[in-house]
Tab-separated table of C-alpha atoms in Angstrom:
chain	number	residue	atom	x	y	z
A	1	UNK	CA	113.688	-25.050	189.187
A	2	UNK	CA	114.043	-26.561	186.125
A	3	UNK	CA	116.954	-29.618	185.640
A	4	UNK	CA	118.420	-29.432	182.234
A	5	UNK	CA	117.705	-32.181	180.103
A	6	UNK	CA	121.530	-33.674	180.781
A	7	UNK	CA	121.597	-33.381	184.422
A	8	UNK	CA	118.008	-34.598	184.646
A	9	UNK	CA	118.965	-38.158	182.775
A	10	UNK	CA	122.090	-38.637	184.501
A	11	UNK	CA	119.680	-38.446	187.612
A	12	UNK	CA	116.997	-41.320	186.314
A	13	UNK	CA	120.453	-43.392	185.766
A	14	UNK	CA	122.241	-42.792	189.284
A	15	UNK	CA	118.331	-42.954	191.592
A	16	UNK	CA	117.839	-46.582	188.528
A	17	UNK	CA	119.599	-49.535	191.869
A	18	UNK	CA	117.100	-47.263	194.052
A	19	UNK	CA	114.235	-47.910	192.476
A	20	UNK	CA	115.187	-51.174	191.795
A	21	UNK	CA	115.694	-52.430	194.966
A	22	UNK	CA	112.659	-49.606	196.399
A	23	UNK	CA	110.591	-52.157	194.143
A	24	UNK	CA	112.121	-55.560	196.099
A	25	UNK	CA	111.195	-53.992	198.873
A	26	UNK	CA	107.246	-53.189	197.719
A	27	UNK	CA	107.364	-56.515	196.147
A	28	UNK	CA	108.625	-58.318	199.680
A	29	UNK	CA	105.842	-55.892	201.688
A	30	UNK	CA	102.650	-56.494	199.069
A	31	UNK	CA	102.946	-60.487	199.810
A	32	UNK	CA	102.658	-59.471	203.471
A	33	UNK	CA	99.775	-57.255	202.868
A	34	UNK	CA	98.047	-59.809	200.329
A	35	UNK	CA	98.641	-62.220	203.235
A	36	UNK	CA	97.173	-59.536	205.731
A	37	UNK	CA	93.941	-58.435	203.551
A	38	UNK	CA	93.216	-62.351	202.270
A	39	UNK	CA	94.671	-64.742	205.470
A	40	UNK	CA	94.739	-68.538	204.084
A	41	UNK	CA	92.085	-71.018	205.191
A	42	UNK	CA	92.643	-73.986	207.055
A	43	UNK	CA	90.511	-75.921	204.862
A	44	UNK	CA	93.241	-76.855	201.911
A	45	UNK	CA	90.353	-76.990	199.500
A	46	UNK	CA	90.148	-73.187	199.752
A	47	UNK	CA	94.186	-72.837	200.526
A	48	UNK	CA	95.324	-73.569	197.258
A	49	UNK	CA	92.583	-70.776	195.419
A	50	UNK	CA	93.131	-68.273	197.905
A	51	UNK	CA	97.210	-68.765	197.448
A	52	UNK	CA	96.715	-68.375	193.832
A	53	UNK	CA	94.596	-65.196	194.564
A	54	UNK	CA	97.014	-63.528	197.112
A	55	UNK	CA	100.121	-63.495	194.009
A	56	UNK	CA	97.406	-61.809	191.896
A	57	UNK	CA	96.394	-59.844	194.661
A	58	UNK	CA	100.459	-58.607	195.881
A	59	UNK	CA	101.218	-57.432	192.249
A	60	UNK	CA	98.074	-55.626	191.969
A	61	UNK	CA	99.294	-54.108	195.095
A	62	UNK	CA	103.078	-53.823	193.421
A	63	UNK	CA	101.720	-51.970	190.044
A	64	UNK	CA	99.086	-49.907	191.820
A	65	UNK	CA	101.269	-48.127	194.445
A	66	UNK	CA	104.897	-48.519	191.849
A	67	UNK	CA	103.310	-47.515	187.922
A	68	UNK	CA	103.286	-43.986	188.665
A	69	UNK	CA	106.162	-43.324	190.646
A	70	UNK	CA	107.799	-45.213	187.783
A	71	UNK	CA	105.870	-43.499	184.905
A	72	UNK	CA	106.539	-40.211	186.205
A	73	UNK	CA	110.240	-39.963	187.190
A	74	UNK	CA	110.939	-41.746	183.667
A	75	UNK	CA	107.944	-41.400	180.894
A	76	UNK	CA	108.802	-42.737	178.037
A	77	UNK	CA	111.541	-45.618	179.386
A	78	UNK	CA	108.710	-45.882	182.453
A	79	UNK	CA	107.868	-49.721	180.789
A	80	UNK	CA	111.655	-50.739	180.399
A	81	UNK	CA	112.613	-49.194	183.889
A	82	UNK	CA	110.385	-51.225	184.961
A	83	UNK	CA	110.843	-54.890	182.995
A	84	UNK	CA	114.493	-53.839	185.389
A	85	UNK	CA	112.337	-53.193	188.533
A	86	UNK	CA	111.018	-57.270	188.533
A	87	UNK	CA	114.628	-58.330	187.770
A	88	UNK	CA	116.141	-59.071	191.435
A	89	UNK	CA	112.893	-60.303	192.723
A	90	UNK	CA	113.023	-62.471	189.225
A	91	UNK	CA	116.546	-63.344	189.912
A	92	UNK	CA	115.205	-64.092	193.711
A	93	UNK	CA	112.740	-66.586	192.933
A	94	UNK	CA	112.808	-67.978	189.089
A	95	UNK	CA	115.064	-70.398	189.809
A	96	UNK	CA	113.727	-71.988	193.296
A	97	UNK	CA	110.905	-72.345	191.577
A	98	UNK	CA	112.226	-73.644	188.407
A	99	UNK	CA	113.198	-76.325	191.452
A	100	UNK	CA	110.006	-77.557	192.847
A	101	UNK	CA	109.286	-80.127	189.625
A	102	UNK	CA	108.595	-83.097	191.737
A	103	UNK	CA	105.511	-80.334	193.582
A	104	UNK	CA	103.328	-79.247	190.662
A	105	UNK	CA	101.084	-77.454	193.264
A	106	UNK	CA	103.967	-75.225	194.499
A	107	UNK	CA	105.563	-74.960	191.444
A	108	UNK	CA	102.293	-73.522	189.201
A	109	UNK	CA	101.046	-70.604	192.117
A	110	UNK	CA	104.401	-69.522	192.103
A	111	UNK	CA	105.038	-68.932	188.230
A	112	UNK	CA	101.666	-67.655	188.204
A	113	UNK	CA	102.360	-64.780	191.029
A	114	UNK	CA	105.813	-63.939	189.322
A	115	UNK	CA	104.131	-63.804	185.972
A	116	UNK	CA	100.930	-62.136	187.222
A	117	UNK	CA	103.934	-59.351	189.071
A	118	UNK	CA	106.062	-58.603	185.484
A	119	UNK	CA	102.484	-58.626	184.072
A	120	UNK	CA	100.827	-56.202	186.169
A	121	UNK	CA	103.791	-53.504	186.721
A	122	UNK	CA	104.873	-53.253	182.935
A	123	UNK	CA	101.440	-53.111	181.758
A	124	UNK	CA	100.430	-50.824	184.783
A	125	UNK	CA	103.786	-48.684	184.136
A	126	UNK	CA	103.260	-48.122	180.168
A	127	UNK	CA	99.721	-47.224	180.837
A	128	UNK	CA	100.923	-44.570	183.271
A	129	UNK	CA	103.135	-43.618	181.479
A	130	UNK	CA	101.191	-43.204	178.061
A	131	UNK	CA	98.680	-41.453	180.289
A	132	UNK	CA	101.144	-39.097	181.495
A	133	UNK	CA	102.840	-38.367	178.393
A	134	UNK	CA	99.243	-37.954	176.290
A	135	UNK	CA	98.332	-35.238	178.788
A	136	UNK	CA	101.929	-33.653	178.407
A	137	UNK	CA	101.543	-33.153	174.802
A	138	UNK	CA	97.931	-31.933	175.189
A	139	UNK	CA	98.960	-29.973	177.511
A	140	UNK	CA	101.848	-28.129	174.942
A	141	UNK	CA	99.571	-28.103	172.417
B	1	UNK	CA	139.170	-110.712	181.388
B	2	UNK	CA	136.907	-107.188	181.853
B	3	UNK	CA	136.832	-106.404	185.786
B	4	UNK	CA	133.283	-106.609	186.800
B	5	UNK	CA	131.751	-103.374	188.257
B	6	UNK	CA	129.611	-103.197	190.973
B	7	UNK	CA	126.583	-101.373	190.083
B	8	UNK	CA	126.136	-98.440	192.590
B	9	UNK	CA	122.716	-97.307	193.422
B	10	UNK	CA	121.534	-94.559	191.745
B	11	UNK	CA	122.457	-91.401	194.610
B	12	UNK	CA	118.928	-90.588	195.942
B	13	UNK	CA	117.516	-87.046	194.718
B	14	UNK	CA	116.665	-84.446	197.586
B	15	UNK	CA	113.473	-83.094	197.860
B	16	UNK	CA	113.558	-79.986	196.804
B	17	UNK	CA	110.887	-78.233	198.497
B	18	UNK	CA	113.028	-79.133	201.181
B	19	UNK	CA	116.294	-78.478	199.846
B	20	UNK	CA	116.453	-75.014	200.800
B	21	UNK	CA	118.129	-73.432	204.286
B	22	UNK	CA	114.787	-71.866	205.330
B	23	UNK	CA	112.197	-74.476	204.223
B	24	UNK	CA	115.094	-77.006	206.042
B	25	UNK	CA	115.161	-74.596	209.243
B	26	UNK	CA	110.902	-74.119	208.821
B	27	UNK	CA	110.221	-77.606	208.552
B	28	UNK	CA	112.815	-78.466	211.321
B	29	UNK	CA	111.810	-75.899	213.576
B	30	UNK	CA	108.564	-77.256	213.330
B	31	UNK	CA	108.698	-81.323	213.495
B	32	UNK	CA	110.470	-80.465	216.875
B	33	UNK	CA	108.176	-77.770	217.991
B	34	UNK	CA	104.936	-79.451	217.495
B	35	UNK	CA	103.611	-75.700	216.101
B	36	UNK	CA	104.372	-72.196	216.139
B	37	UNK	CA	102.412	-69.078	215.475
B	38	UNK	CA	103.703	-66.997	212.348
B	39	UNK	CA	106.064	-64.681	215.595
B	40	UNK	CA	107.278	-67.608	217.155
B	41	UNK	CA	108.581	-68.997	213.437
B	42	UNK	CA	109.857	-65.386	212.971
B	43	UNK	CA	111.683	-65.282	215.555
B	44	UNK	CA	113.900	-68.155	215.875
B	45	UNK	CA	114.045	-68.379	212.333
B	46	UNK	CA	115.327	-64.398	212.238
B	47	UNK	CA	113.604	-63.980	208.796
B	48	UNK	CA	111.747	-61.226	207.673
B	49	UNK	CA	107.824	-61.159	207.463
B	50	UNK	CA	108.052	-62.042	203.120
B	51	UNK	CA	110.352	-63.667	203.258
B	52	UNK	CA	109.037	-65.974	205.985
B	53	UNK	CA	105.405	-65.390	204.250
B	54	UNK	CA	107.290	-66.664	200.534
B	55	UNK	CA	107.772	-69.560	202.313
B	56	UNK	CA	105.186	-70.673	204.131
B	57	UNK	CA	102.724	-70.752	201.002
B	58	UNK	CA	105.084	-73.189	199.756
B	59	UNK	CA	105.270	-75.314	202.381
B	60	UNK	CA	101.345	-74.861	202.660
B	61	UNK	CA	100.490	-75.780	199.097
B	62	UNK	CA	103.119	-78.658	199.061
B	63	UNK	CA	100.679	-79.738	201.821
B	64	UNK	CA	103.911	-80.234	203.640
B	65	UNK	CA	102.462	-77.298	206.703
B	66	UNK	CA	99.364	-77.106	207.170
B	67	UNK	CA	97.398	-74.230	209.589
B	68	UNK	CA	94.719	-73.546	212.293
B	69	UNK	CA	93.675	-70.409	213.296
B	70	UNK	CA	93.198	-70.407	217.479
B	71	UNK	CA	90.403	-68.299	218.190
B	72	UNK	CA	91.171	-66.165	222.143
B	73	UNK	CA	90.214	-63.150	224.626
B	74	UNK	CA	92.120	-61.116	221.755
B	75	UNK	CA	93.664	-61.870	218.048
B	76	UNK	CA	93.072	-64.556	216.743
B	77	UNK	CA	96.259	-66.202	215.272
B	78	UNK	CA	97.517	-68.553	212.752
B	79	UNK	CA	99.318	-71.333	213.907
B	80	UNK	CA	101.004	-73.846	211.924
B	81	UNK	CA	101.873	-77.168	211.965
B	82	UNK	CA	104.099	-79.848	210.153
B	83	UNK	CA	101.605	-82.299	208.484
B	84	UNK	CA	101.802	-85.385	207.278
B	85	UNK	CA	103.083	-85.808	204.444
B	86	UNK	CA	105.717	-82.931	205.474
B	87	UNK	CA	106.826	-85.599	208.420
B	88	UNK	CA	107.530	-88.081	206.016
B	89	UNK	CA	109.217	-85.205	203.259
B	90	UNK	CA	111.154	-84.136	206.435
B	91	UNK	CA	112.435	-87.467	206.955
B	92	UNK	CA	113.042	-88.763	203.643
B	93	UNK	CA	114.745	-85.899	202.735
B	94	UNK	CA	117.381	-86.494	206.363
B	95	UNK	CA	117.207	-90.021	204.915
B	96	UNK	CA	118.284	-88.882	201.360
B	97	UNK	CA	121.445	-87.267	203.046
B	98	UNK	CA	122.502	-89.716	205.494
B	99	UNK	CA	122.926	-92.155	202.458
B	100	UNK	CA	124.597	-89.056	200.927
B	101	UNK	CA	127.517	-89.071	203.500
B	102	UNK	CA	126.909	-92.654	204.768
B	103	UNK	CA	127.530	-92.145	208.605
B	104	UNK	CA	128.831	-94.771	211.501
B	105	UNK	CA	128.407	-97.714	209.201
B	106	UNK	CA	132.179	-98.381	208.567
B	107	UNK	CA	132.671	-97.067	205.037
B	108	UNK	CA	132.427	-93.315	206.354
B	109	UNK	CA	136.479	-92.824	207.173
B	110	UNK	CA	138.498	-89.117	207.607
B	111	UNK	CA	138.810	-86.597	209.455
B	112	UNK	CA	135.583	-85.410	208.275
B	113	UNK	CA	133.951	-89.023	208.956
B	114	UNK	CA	135.536	-88.750	212.657
B	115	UNK	CA	134.135	-85.136	212.915
B	116	UNK	CA	130.746	-85.748	211.854
B	117	UNK	CA	130.182	-88.873	213.373
B	118	UNK	CA	130.637	-87.380	216.971
């Protein structure tokens, strides 16, 4: 069954808060999974690089899981929706990260973690939406 | 003649890393317990995995918390401990709070001071 365009647009807008919440939960789960896949070692010299890698891994996992569903649901608007999806995470963590001025290592690790989350999610969603819209164009003509 | 103004010492800046409810609880719990596993921390603080993970990482990055893996008959468990740096920071944080709300030095007065002083 194919929905009319207006109904499809309305459904996308109605689903937006749920998508944003799902993105927030997904990121939390990815952080937990990254710690399981790449545990922090006891040696402090190794702990910092691993913490940085964990953030990058969590961002990669989130992007890998979310990019195609977002692109499938929102098509060309998907990168914009990906930006919106990052907002709850940024809203809850950014003030805390910016406060850590006295702890540059902690601030750096978390700033990098957030930056990689935003860049990878938006970038991967943009690529996925390009891939899907391109394939759709090909199948039509 | 201008009135003499007594110079007040600048207010103590609270450690931003410990000035967050969950991280204060984490540091205080570890200071009391000595060391704890992830599940013990989660159970006692009543937080989600992701949230606890995120705050623990901040404390580890600042060298406030260290970890060690305990090898046992079952699965290896990670135990978290407050480092001397973390303990020192927690003590300074408590002292800073005490300076902001002086108790028991004669300067505190009123219902709040009485209530807090016990």
